[in-house]
mmCIF file of C-alpha atoms in Angstrom:
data_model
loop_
_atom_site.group_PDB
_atom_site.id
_atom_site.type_symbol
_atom_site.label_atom_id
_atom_site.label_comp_id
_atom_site.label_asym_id
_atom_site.label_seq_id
_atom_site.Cartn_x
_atom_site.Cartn_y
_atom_site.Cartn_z
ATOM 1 C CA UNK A 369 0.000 0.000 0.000
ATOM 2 C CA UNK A 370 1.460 3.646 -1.175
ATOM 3 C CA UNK A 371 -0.780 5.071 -3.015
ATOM 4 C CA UNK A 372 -3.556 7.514 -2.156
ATOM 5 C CA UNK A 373 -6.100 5.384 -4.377
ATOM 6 C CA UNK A 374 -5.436 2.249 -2.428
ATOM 7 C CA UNK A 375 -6.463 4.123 0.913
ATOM 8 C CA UNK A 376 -8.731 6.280 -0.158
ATOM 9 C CA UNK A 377 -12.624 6.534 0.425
ATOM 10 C CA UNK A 378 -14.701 6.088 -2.812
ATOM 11 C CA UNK A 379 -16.902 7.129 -3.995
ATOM 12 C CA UNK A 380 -16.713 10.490 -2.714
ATOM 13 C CA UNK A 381 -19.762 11.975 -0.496
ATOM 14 C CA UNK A 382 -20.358 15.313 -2.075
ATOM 15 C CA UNK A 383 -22.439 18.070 -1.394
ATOM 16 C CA UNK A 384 -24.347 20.622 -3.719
ATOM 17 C CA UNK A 385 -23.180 24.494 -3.121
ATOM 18 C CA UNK A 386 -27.387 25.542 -2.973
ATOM 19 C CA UNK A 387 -27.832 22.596 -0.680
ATOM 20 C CA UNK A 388 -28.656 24.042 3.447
ATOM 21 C CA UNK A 389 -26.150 24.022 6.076
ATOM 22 C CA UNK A 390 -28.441 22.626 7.652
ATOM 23 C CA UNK A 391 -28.394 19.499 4.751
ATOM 24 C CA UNK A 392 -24.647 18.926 5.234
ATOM 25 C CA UNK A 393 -24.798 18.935 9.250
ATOM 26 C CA UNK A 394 -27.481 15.997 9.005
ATOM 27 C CA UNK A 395 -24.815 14.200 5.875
ATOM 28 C CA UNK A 396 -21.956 14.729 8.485
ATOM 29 C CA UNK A 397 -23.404 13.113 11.340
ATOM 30 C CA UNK A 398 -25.379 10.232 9.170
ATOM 31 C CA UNK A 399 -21.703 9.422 7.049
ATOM 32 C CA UNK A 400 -19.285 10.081 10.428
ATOM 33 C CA UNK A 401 -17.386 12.292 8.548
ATOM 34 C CA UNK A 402 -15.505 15.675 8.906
ATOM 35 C CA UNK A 403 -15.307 17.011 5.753
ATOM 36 C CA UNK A 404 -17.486 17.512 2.396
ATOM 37 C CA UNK A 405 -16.290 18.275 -1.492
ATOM 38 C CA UNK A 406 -18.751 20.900 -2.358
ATOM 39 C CA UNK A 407 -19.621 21.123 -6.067
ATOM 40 C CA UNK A 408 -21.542 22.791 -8.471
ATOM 41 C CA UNK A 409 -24.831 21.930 -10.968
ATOM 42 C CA UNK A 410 -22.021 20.204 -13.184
ATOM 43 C CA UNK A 411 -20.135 18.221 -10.284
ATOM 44 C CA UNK A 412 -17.396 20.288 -10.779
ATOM 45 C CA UNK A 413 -15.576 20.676 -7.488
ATOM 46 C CA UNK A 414 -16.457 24.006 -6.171
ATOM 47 C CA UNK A 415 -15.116 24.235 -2.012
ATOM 48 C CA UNK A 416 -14.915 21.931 0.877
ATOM 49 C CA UNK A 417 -16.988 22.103 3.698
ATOM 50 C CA UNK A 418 -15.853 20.393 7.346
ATOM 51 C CA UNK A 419 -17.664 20.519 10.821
ATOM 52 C CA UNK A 420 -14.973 22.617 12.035
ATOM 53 C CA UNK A 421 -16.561 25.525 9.587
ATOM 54 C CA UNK A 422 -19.612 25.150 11.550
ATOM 55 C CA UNK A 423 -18.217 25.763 14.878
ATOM 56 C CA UNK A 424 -15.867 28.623 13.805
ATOM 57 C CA UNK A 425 -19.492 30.979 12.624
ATOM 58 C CA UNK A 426 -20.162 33.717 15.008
ATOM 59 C CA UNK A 427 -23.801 33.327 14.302
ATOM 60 C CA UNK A 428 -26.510 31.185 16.400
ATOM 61 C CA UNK A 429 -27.365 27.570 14.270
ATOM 62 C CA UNK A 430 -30.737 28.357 13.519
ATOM 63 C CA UNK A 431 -29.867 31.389 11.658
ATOM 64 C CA UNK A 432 -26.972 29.573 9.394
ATOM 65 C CA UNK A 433 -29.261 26.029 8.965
ATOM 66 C CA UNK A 434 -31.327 27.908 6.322
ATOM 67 C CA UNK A 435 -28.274 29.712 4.199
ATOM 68 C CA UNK A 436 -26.807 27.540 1.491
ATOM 69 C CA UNK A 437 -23.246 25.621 2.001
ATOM 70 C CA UNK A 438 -21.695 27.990 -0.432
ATOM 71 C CA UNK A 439 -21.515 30.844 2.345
ATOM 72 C CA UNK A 440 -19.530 28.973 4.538
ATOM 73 C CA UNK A 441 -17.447 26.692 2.387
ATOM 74 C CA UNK A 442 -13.876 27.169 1.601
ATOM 75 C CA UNK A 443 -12.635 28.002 -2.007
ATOM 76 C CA UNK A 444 -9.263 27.471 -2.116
ATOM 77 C CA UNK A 445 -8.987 23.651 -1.847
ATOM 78 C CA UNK A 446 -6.438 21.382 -2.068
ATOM 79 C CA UNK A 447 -6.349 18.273 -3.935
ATOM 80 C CA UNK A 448 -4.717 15.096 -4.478
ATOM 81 C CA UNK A 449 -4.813 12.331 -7.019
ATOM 82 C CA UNK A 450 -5.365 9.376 -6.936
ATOM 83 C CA UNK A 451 -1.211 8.028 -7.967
ATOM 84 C CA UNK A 452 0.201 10.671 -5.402
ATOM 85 C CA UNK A 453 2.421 8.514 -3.206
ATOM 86 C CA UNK A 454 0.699 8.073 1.184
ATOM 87 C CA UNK A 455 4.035 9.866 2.575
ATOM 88 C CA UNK A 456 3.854 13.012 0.244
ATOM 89 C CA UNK A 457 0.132 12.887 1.069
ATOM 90 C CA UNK A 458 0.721 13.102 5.089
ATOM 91 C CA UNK A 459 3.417 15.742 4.555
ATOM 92 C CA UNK A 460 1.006 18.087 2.933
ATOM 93 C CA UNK A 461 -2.075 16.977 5.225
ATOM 94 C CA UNK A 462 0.562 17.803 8.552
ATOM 95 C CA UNK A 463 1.723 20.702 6.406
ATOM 96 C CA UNK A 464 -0.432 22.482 6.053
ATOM 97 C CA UNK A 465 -2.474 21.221 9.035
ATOM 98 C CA UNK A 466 -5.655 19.847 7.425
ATOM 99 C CA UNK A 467 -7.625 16.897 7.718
ATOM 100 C CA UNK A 468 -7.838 15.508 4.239
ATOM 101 C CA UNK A 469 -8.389 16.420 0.927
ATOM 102 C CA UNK A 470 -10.773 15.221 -2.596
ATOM 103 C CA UNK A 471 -8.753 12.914 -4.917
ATOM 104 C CA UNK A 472 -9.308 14.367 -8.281
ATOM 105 C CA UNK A 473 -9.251 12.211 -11.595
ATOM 106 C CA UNK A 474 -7.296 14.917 -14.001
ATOM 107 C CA UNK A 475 -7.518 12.464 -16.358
ATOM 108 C CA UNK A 476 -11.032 12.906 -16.711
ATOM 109 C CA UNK A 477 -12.322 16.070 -18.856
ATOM 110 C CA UNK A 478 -13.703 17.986 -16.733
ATOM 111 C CA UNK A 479 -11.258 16.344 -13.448
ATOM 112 C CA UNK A 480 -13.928 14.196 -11.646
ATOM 113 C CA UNK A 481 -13.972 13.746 -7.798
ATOM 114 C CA UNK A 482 -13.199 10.188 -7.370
ATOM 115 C CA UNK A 483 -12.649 9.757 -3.339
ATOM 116 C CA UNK A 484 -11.579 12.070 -0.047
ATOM 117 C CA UNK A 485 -8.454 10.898 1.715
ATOM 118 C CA UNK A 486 -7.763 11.757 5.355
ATOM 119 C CA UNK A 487 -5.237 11.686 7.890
ATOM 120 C CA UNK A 488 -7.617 8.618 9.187
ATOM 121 C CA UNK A 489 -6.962 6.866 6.485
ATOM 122 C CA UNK A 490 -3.520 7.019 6.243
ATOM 123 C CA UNK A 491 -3.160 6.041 9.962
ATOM 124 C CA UNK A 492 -5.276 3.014 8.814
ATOM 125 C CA UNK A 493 -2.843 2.223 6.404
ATOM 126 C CA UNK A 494 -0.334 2.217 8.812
ATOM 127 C CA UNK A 495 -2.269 0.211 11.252
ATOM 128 C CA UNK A 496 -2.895 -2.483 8.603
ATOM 129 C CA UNK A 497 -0.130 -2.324 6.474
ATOM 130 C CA UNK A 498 2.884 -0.700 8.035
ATOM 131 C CA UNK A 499 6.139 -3.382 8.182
ATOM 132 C CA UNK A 500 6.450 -4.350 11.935
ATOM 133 C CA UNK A 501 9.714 -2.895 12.298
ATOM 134 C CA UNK A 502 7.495 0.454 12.350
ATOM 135 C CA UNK A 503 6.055 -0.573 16.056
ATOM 136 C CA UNK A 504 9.087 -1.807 17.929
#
């Protein structure tokens, strides 16, 4: 196991940028996940979306539920593919301190979102796969 495709989860849980806040609260806690790919009408990615951008908003809940994901989602997202090697993937993820990223197909006209990595993933991998020398 090195690559990000071989970890990854697939397919991707995405969320539309008109869809509620209150929408991807509900797909957070039914999936157990942190973080959502937001995309547009064309499944193009668009932003990310993670619980912590819920609990950072100065506003009360009830006022952001109604207001679509697009007002709270982050634009400038990075991405991985799906052939980008696990350690390169945990540099940038402790890097820049995130908690994982969409794997984008560029292969694919438009690039298609194929997966989401995390950091829980690759500590999976580790888990699972890491030679035993790694432990002792």
């Amino acid at each position: 196991v090195s690559l990000v495709h071989q970890i990854m989860s697939a397919p991707a849980i995405t969320i539309r940028e008109d869809d509620s806040i209150a929408k991807m609260r509900a797909m957070l806690a039914e999936h157990n996940i942190g973080l959502l790919p937001v995309v547009d009408k064309n499944g193009d990615l668009s932003g990310i979306v993670t619980r912590g951008d819920l609990t950072r908003q100065q506003v009360r809940y009830q006022t952001l539920a109604r207001l679509p994901v697009q007002q709270i989602a982050q634009r400038n997202v990075l991405v991985t593919s799906p052939n980008t090697n696990i350690r390169e993937l945990a540099r940038v993820l402790l890097e820049q301190d995130i908690r994982g990223l969409p794997v984008l197909d560029q292969e694919q006209t438009p690039p298609r979102i194929v997966g989401v990595v995390t950091r829980t993933d690759v500590l999976r991998a580790m888990v699972h796969y890491a030679p035993l020398e790694l432990w002792l």
